[in-house]
XYZ file of N, CA and C in Angstrom:
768
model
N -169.714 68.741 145.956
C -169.422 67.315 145.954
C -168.786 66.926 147.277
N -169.580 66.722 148.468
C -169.123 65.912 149.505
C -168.255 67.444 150.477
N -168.281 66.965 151.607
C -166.944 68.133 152.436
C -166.076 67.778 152.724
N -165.486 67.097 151.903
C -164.215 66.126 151.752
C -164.168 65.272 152.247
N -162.227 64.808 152.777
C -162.359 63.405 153.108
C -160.995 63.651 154.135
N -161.752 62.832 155.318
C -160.362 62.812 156.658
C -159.478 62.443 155.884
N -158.326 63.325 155.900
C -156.873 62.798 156.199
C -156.456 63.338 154.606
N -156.847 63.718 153.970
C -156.645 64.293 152.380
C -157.510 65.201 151.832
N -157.427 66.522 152.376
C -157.946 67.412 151.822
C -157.182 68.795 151.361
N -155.724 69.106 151.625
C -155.221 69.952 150.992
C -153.785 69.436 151.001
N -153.510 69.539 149.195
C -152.104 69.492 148.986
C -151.497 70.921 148.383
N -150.221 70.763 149.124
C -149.578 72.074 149.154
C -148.189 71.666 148.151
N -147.935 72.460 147.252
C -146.427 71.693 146.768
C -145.857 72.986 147.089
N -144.834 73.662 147.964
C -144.669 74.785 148.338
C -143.476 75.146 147.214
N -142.566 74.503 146.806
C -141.831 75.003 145.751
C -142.134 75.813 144.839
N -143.450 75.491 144.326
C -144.208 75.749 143.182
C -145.166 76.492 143.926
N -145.278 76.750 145.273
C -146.340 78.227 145.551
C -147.184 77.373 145.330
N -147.737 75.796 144.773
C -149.347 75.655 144.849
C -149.783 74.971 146.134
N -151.185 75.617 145.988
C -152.104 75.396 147.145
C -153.375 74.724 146.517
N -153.233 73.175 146.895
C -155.328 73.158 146.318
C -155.940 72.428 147.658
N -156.826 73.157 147.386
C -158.360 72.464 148.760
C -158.843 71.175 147.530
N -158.630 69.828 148.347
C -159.570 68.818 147.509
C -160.743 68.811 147.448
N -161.386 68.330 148.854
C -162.969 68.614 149.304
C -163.702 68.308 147.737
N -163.265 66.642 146.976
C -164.330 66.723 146.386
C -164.342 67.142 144.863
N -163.401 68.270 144.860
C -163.786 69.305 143.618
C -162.962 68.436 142.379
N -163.377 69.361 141.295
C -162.297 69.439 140.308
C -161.410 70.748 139.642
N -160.554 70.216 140.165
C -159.350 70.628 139.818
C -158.541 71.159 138.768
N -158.591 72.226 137.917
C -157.656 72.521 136.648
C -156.462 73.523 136.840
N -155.315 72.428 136.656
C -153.890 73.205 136.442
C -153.574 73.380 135.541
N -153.655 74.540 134.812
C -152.802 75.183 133.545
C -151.803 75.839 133.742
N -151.111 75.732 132.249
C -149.781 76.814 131.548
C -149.338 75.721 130.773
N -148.336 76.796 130.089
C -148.203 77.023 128.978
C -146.871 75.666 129.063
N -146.403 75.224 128.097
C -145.923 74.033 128.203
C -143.851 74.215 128.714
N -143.899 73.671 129.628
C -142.586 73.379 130.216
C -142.340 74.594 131.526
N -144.150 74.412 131.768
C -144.313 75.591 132.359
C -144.585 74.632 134.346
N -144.226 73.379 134.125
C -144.323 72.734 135.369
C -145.154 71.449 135.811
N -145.689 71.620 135.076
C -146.927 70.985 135.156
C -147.078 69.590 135.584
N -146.186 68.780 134.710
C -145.762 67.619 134.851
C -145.034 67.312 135.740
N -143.875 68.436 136.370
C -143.237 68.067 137.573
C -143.820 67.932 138.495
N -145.018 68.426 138.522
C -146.252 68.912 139.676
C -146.448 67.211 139.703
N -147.211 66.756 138.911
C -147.329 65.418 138.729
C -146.801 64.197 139.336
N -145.778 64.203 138.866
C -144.483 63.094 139.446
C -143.990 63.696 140.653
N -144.098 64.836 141.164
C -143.728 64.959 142.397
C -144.734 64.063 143.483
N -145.974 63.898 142.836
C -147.468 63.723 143.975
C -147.212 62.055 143.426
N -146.620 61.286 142.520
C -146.473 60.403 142.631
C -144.958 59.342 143.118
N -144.012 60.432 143.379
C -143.459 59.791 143.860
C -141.964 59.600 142.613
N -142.084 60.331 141.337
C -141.321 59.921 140.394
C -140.088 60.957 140.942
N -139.995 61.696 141.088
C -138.801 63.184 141.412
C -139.104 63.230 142.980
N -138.407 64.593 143.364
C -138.150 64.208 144.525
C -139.237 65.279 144.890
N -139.621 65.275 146.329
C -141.383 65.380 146.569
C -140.905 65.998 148.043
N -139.910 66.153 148.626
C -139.842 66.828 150.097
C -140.639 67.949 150.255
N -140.957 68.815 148.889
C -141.433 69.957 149.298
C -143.101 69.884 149.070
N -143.567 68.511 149.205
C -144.822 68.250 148.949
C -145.518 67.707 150.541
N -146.805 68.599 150.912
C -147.443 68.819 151.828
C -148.688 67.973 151.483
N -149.566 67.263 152.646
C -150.765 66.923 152.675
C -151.405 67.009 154.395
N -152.508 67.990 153.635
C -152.787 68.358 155.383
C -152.366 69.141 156.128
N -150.638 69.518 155.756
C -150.122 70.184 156.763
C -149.000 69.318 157.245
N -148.961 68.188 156.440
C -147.652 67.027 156.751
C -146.992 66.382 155.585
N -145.681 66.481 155.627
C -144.952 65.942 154.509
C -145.413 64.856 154.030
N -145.073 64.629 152.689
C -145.556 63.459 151.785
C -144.956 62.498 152.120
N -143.489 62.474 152.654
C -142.416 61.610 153.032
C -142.838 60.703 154.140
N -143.428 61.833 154.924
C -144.029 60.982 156.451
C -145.143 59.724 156.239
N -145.837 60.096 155.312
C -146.451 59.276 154.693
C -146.313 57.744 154.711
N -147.237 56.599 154.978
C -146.601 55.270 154.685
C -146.946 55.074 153.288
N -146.019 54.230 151.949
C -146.111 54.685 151.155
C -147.249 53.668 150.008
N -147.832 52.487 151.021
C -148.855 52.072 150.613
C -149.892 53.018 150.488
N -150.409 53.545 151.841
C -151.612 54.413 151.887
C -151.508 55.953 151.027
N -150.329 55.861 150.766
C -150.506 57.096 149.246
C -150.441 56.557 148.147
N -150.028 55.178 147.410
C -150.656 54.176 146.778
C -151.790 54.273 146.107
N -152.837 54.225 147.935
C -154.016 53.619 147.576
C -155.185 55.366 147.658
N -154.625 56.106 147.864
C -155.107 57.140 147.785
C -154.413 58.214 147.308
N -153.218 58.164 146.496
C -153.428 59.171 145.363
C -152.813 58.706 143.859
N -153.266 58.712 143.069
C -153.053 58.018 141.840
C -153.164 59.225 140.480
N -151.504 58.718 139.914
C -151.442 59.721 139.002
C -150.933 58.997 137.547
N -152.012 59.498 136.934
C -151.912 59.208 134.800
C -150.677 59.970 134.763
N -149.882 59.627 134.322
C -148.836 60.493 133.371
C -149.209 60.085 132.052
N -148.564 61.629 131.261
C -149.009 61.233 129.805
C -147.491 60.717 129.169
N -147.856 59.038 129.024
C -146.559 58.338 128.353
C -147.893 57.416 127.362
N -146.690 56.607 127.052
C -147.263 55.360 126.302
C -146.611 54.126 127.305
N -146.741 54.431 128.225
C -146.070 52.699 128.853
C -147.415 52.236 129.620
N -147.875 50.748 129.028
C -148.564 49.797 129.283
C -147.642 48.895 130.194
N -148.317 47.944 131.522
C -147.571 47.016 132.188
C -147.782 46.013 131.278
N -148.989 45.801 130.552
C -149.327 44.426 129.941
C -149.947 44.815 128.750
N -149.926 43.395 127.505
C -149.947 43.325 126.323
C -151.995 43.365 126.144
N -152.592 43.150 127.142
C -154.344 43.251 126.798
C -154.871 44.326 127.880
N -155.986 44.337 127.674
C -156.415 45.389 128.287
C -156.911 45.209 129.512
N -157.168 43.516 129.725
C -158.185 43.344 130.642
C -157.043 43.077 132.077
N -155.775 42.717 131.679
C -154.205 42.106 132.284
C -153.891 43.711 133.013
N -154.146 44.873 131.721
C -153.887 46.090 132.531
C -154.514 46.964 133.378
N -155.679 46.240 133.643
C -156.833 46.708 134.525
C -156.967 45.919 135.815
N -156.082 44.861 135.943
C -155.974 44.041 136.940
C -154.796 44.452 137.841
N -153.742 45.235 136.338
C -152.341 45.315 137.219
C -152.496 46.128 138.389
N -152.678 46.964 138.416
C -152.712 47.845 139.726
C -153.202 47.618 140.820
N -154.343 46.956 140.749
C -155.212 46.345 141.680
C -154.431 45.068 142.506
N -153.980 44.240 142.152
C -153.252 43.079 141.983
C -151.851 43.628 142.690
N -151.048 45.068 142.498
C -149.681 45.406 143.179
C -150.342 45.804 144.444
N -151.876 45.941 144.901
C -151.986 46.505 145.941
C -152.626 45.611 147.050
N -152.604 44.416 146.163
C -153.104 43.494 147.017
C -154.215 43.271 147.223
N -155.176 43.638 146.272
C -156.604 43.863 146.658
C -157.454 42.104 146.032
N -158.336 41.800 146.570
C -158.436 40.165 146.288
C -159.206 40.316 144.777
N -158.636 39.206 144.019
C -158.918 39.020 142.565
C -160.003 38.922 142.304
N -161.332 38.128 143.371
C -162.699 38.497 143.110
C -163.117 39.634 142.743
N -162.879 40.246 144.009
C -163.255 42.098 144.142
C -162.750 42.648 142.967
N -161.232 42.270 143.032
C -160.819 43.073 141.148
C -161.478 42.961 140.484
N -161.800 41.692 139.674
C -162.249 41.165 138.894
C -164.000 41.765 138.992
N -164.927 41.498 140.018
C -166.064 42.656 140.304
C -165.970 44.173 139.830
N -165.087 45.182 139.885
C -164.587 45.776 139.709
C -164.660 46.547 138.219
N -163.627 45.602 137.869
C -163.766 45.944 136.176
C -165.217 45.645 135.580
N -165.567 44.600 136.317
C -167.074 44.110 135.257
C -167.747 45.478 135.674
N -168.086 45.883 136.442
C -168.545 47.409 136.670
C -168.067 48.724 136.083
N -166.820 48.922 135.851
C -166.351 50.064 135.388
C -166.289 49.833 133.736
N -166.005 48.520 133.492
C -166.666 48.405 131.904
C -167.837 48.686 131.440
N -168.798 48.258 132.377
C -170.092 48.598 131.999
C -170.848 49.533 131.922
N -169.663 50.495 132.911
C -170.037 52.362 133.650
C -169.733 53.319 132.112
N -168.162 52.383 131.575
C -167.967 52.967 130.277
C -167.883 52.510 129.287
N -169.083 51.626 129.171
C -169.211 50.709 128.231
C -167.873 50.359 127.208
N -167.348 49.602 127.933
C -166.141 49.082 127.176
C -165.781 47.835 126.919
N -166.839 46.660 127.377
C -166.786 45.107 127.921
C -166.228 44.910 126.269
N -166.378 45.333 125.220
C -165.879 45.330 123.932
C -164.450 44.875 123.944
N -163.717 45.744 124.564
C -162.535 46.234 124.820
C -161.355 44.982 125.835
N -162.285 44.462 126.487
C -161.502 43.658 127.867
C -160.272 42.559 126.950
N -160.845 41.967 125.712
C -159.838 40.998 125.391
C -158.892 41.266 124.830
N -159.195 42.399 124.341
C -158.220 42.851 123.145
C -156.894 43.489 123.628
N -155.875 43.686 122.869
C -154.427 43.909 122.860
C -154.355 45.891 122.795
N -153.511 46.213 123.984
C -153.639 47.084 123.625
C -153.044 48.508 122.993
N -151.742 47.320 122.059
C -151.532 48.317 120.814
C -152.608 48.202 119.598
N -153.401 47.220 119.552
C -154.286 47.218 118.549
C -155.548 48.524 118.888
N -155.650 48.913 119.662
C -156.735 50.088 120.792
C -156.663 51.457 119.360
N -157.256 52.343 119.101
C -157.095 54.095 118.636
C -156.706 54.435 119.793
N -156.235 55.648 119.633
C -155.232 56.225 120.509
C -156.371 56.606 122.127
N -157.537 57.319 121.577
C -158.658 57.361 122.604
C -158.805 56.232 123.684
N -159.147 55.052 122.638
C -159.270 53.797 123.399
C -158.188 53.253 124.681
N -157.269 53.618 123.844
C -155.369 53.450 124.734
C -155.997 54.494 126.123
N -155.496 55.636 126.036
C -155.675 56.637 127.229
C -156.966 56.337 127.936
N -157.902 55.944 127.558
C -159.140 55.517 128.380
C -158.842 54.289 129.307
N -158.177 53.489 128.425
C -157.432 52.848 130.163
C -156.621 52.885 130.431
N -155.473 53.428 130.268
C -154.879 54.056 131.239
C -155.065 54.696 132.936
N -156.063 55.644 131.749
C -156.817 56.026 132.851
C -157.921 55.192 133.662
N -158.828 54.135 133.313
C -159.449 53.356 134.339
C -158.577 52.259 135.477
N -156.812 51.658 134.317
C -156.598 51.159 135.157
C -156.199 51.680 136.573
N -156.032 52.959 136.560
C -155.773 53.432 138.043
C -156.974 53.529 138.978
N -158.158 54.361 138.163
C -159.721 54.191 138.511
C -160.218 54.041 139.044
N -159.739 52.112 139.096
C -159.991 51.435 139.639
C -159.582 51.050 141.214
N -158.484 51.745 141.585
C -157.795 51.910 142.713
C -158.834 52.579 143.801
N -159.993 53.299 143.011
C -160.699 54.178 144.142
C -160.053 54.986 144.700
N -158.993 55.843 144.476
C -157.825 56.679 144.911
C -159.105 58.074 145.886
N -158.562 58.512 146.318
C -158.938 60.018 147.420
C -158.696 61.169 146.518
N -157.550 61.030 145.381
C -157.091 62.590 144.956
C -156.739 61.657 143.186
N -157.505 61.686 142.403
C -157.107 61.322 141.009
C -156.183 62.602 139.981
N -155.511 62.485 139.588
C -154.339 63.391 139.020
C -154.601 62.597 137.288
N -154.782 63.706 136.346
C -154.510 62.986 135.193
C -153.635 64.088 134.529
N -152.391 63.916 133.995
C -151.623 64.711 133.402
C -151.453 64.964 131.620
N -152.782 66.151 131.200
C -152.641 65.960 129.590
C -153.343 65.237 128.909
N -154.153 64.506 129.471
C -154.980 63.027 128.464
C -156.157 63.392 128.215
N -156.906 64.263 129.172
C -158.330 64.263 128.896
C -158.171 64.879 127.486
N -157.898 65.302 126.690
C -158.307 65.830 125.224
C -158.376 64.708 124.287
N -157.637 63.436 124.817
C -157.656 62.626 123.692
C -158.931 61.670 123.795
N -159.572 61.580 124.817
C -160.875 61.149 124.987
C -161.937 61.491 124.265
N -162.631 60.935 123.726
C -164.060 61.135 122.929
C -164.635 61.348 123.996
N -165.527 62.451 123.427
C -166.555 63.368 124.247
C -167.498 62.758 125.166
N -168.288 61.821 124.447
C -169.137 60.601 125.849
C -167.817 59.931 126.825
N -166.776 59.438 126.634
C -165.885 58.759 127.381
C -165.683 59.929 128.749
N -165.261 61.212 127.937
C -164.956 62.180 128.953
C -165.853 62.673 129.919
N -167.180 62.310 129.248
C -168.591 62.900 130.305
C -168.731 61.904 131.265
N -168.393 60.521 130.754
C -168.822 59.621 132.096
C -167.416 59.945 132.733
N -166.731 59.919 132.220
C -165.422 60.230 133.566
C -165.592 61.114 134.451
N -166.262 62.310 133.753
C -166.022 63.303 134.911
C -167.243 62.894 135.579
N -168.636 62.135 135.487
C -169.727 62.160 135.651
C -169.046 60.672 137.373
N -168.640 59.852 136.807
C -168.323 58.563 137.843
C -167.361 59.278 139.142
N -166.400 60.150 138.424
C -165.834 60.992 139.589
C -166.427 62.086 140.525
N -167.608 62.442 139.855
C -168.243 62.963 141.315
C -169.748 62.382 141.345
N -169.726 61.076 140.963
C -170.553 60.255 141.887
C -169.763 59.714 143.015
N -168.775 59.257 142.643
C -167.574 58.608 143.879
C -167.139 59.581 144.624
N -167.377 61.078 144.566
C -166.966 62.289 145.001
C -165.592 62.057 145.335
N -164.604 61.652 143.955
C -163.072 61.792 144.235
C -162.491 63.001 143.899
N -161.891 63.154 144.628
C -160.704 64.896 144.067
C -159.835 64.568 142.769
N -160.701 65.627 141.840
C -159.647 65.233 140.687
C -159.025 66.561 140.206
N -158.085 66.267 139.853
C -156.888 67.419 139.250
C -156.406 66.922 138.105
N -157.003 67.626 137.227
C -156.332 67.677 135.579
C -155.397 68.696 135.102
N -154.462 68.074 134.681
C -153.544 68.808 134.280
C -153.622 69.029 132.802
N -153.571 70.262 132.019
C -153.767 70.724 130.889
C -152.859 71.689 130.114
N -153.293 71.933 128.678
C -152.910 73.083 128.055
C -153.932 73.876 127.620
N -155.056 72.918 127.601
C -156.533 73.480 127.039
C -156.942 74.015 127.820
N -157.259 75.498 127.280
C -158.533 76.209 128.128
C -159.359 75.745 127.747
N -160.148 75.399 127.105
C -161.661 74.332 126.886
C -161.521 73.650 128.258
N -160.877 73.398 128.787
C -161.114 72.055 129.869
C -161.451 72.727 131.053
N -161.400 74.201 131.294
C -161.441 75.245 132.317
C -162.717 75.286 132.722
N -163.827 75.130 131.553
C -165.439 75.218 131.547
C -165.672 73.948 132.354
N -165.544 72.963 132.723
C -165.834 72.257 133.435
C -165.541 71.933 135.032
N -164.758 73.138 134.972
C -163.695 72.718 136.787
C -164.333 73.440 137.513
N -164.403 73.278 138.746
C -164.628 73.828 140.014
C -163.673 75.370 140.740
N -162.479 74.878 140.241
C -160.993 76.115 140.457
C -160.393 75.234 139.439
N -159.616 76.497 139.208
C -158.213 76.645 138.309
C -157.048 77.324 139.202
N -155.631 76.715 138.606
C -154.887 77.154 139.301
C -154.007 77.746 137.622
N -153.312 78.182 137.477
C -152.597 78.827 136.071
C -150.988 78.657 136.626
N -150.542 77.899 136.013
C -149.053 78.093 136.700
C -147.789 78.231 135.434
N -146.977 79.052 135.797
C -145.651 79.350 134.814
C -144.523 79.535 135.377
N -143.544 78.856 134.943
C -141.983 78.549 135.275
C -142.126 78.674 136.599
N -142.984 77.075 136.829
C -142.622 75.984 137.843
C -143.183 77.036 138.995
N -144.374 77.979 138.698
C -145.001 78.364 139.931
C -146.194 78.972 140.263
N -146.972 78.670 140.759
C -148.743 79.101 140.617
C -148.555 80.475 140.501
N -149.502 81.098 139.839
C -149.219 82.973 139.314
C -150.653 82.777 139.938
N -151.494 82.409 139.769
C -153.064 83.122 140.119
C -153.704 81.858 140.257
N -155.031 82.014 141.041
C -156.221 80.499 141.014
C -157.416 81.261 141.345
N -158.351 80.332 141.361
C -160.134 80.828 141.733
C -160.743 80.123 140.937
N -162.105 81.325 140.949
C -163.655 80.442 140.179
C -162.389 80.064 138.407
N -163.401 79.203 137.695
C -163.418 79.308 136.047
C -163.506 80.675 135.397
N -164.633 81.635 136.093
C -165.195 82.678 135.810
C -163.732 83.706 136.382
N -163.472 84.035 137.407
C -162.152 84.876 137.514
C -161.140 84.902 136.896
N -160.896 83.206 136.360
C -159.390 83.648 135.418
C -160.059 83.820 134.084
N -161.134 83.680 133.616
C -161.438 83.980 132.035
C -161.657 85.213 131.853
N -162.701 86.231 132.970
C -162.676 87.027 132.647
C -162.044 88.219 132.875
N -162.366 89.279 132.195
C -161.571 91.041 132.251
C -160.693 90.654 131.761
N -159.360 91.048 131.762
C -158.574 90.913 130.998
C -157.479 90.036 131.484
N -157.833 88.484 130.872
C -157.220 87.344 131.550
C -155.848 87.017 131.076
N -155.399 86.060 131.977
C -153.470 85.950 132.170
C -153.550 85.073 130.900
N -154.074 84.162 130.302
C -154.048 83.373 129.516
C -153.325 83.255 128.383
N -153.817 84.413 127.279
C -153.215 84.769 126.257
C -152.201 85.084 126.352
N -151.640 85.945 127.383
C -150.855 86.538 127.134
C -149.330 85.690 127.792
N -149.398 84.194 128.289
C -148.867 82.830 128.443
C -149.357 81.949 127.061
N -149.578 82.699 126.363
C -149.589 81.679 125.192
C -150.724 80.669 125.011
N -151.912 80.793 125.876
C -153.046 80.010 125.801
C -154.216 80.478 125.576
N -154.623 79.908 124.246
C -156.175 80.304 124.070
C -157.311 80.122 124.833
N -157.982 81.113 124.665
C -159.011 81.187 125.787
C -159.999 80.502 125.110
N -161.119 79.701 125.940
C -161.899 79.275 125.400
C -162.771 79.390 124.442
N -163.545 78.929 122.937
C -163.871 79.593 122.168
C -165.712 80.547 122.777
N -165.916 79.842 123.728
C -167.460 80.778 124.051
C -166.572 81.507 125.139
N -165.622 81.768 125.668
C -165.483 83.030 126.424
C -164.690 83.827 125.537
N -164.094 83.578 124.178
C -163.020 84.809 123.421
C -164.458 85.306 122.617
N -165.665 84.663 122.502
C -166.477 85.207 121.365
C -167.153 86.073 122.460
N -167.864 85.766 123.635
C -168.203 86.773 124.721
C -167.494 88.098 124.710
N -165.714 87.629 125.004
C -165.298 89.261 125.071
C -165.429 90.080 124.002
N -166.032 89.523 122.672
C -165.732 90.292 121.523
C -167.271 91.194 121.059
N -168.157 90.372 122.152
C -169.536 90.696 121.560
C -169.730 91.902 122.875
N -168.770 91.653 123.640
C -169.103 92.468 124.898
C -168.092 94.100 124.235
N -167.190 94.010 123.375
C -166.885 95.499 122.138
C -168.101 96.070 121.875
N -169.239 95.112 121.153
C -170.130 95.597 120.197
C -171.614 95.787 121.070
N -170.738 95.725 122.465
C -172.028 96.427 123.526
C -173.322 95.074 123.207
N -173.067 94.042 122.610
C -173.993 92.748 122.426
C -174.286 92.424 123.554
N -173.261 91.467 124.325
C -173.661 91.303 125.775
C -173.071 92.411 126.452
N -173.135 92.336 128.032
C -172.165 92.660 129.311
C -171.601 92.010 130.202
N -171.939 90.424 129.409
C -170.781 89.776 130.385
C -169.895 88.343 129.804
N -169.274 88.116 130.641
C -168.631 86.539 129.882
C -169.362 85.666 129.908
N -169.532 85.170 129.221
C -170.446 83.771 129.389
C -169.665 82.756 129.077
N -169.738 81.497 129.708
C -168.900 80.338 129.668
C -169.842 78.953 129.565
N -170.778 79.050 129.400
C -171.850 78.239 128.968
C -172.749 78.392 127.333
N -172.405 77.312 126.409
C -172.983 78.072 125.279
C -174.191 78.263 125.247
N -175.336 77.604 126.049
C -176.708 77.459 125.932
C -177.121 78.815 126.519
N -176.478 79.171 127.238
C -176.874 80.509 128.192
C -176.795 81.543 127.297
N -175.487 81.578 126.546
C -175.194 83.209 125.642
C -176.515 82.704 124.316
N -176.519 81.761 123.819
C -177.425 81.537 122.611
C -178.599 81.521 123.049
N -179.215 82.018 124.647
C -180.532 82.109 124.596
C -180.400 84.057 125.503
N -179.239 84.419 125.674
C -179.251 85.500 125.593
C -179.166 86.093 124.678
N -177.944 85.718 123.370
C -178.690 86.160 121.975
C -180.061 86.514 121.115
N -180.799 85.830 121.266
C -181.866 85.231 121.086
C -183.278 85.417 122.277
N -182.715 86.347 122.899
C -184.216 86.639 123.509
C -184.755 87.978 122.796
């Protein structure tokens, strides 16, 4: 997806030992819970304190703090809405950055229609299912067109089509996204993983390196995905010889 983008392609949080190359990809940070994750988060937005946060090779601080604004944007997982409808909270962000109300307003009519949600624009959004809620959340930032998208914890509460066009619009726009998780399920879809515990990256690489041989996962308290724990078990009974992390692949290796 793309060979990145001048001026934002590696953030370093050196406290925490992490290192990610953007260039595009997606991004999965795991562990196990109170294991950092979230500080990781609010550090790249600005909520805690962030001195030890690198971009490029230059402090975050140096930074002017519009143009990290408008290029890096981070979901935290709360319940705080700026506004009482949905269509008010899809404007807000756009609107603190100054961007002209046409174009906003262009904007949403597009990203509603990307996730079919034009349903959705009038309505209030404690009246929303909880899916509906986190789905904009997450567009109202979205919409920012950010360089490095950060979502902390939410993708699980997304219905399965919501989550495919998300990840599907983010690398059409070829934005750097970094999800932050507890789910190994969410591992099958990333580009790298990074695994981090008490507040410090332990290991990263392919999807395929941290699942397989005998992975850090479990033994941090996280289940491994259900088509790579049934792989290692069929790979006992000499069935397969390798991990498979795709179900269509092992069920037509079964089955030949």
């Amino acid at each position: 997806m793309g060979n990145g983008v001048f001026g934002m392609n590696v953030i370093e949080v050196k406290g925490m030992e992490i290192r990610i190359e953007l260039l595009g990809l997606m991004t999965t940070l795991i562990g196990p819970t109170n294991s950092g994750k979230t500080v990781f988060a609010k550090k790249l937005c600005n909520k805690i304190d962030n001195s030890d946060v690198f971009i490029d090779g230059k402090k975050i601080t140096e930074y002017d703090i519009k143009y990290l604004r408008e290029n890096i944007a981070v979901v935290l997982d709360d319940d705080n809405y700026e506004n009482e409808f949905v269509y008010e909270e899809l404007l807000y962000y756009q609107d603190q950055l100054g961007i002209n109300f046409k174009e906003a307003e262009l904007k949403i009519k597009d990203i509603a229609s990307f996730f079919k949600i034009e349903h959705l624009l009038g309505k209030k959004i404690y009246s929303l299912y909880i899916c509906d809620k986190v789905l904009v959340k997450i567009l109202a930032l979205l919409l920012l067109s950010p360089k490095v998208f950060i979502v902390d914890n939410l993708l699980s509460y997304l219905k399965e089509d919501k989550r495919k066009l998300l990840l599907k619009y983010l690398k059409e726009k070829e934005i750097s996204f970094i999800n932050i998780t507890t789910d190994a399920e969410e591992i099958l879809f990333s580009d790298v993983v990074v695994v981090i515990n008490n507040f410090k990256s332990v290991i990263s690489g392919s999807p395929k390196s941290i699942l397989e041989g005998n992975s850090i996962l479990p033994y941090m308290g996280i289940k491994l995905p259900f088509i790579v724990d049934l792989s290692h078990n069929l790979i006992l009974y000499n069935v397969v010889d390798k991990i498979y992390c795709d179900n269509r692949k092992l069920v037509d290796k079964l089955w030949k």
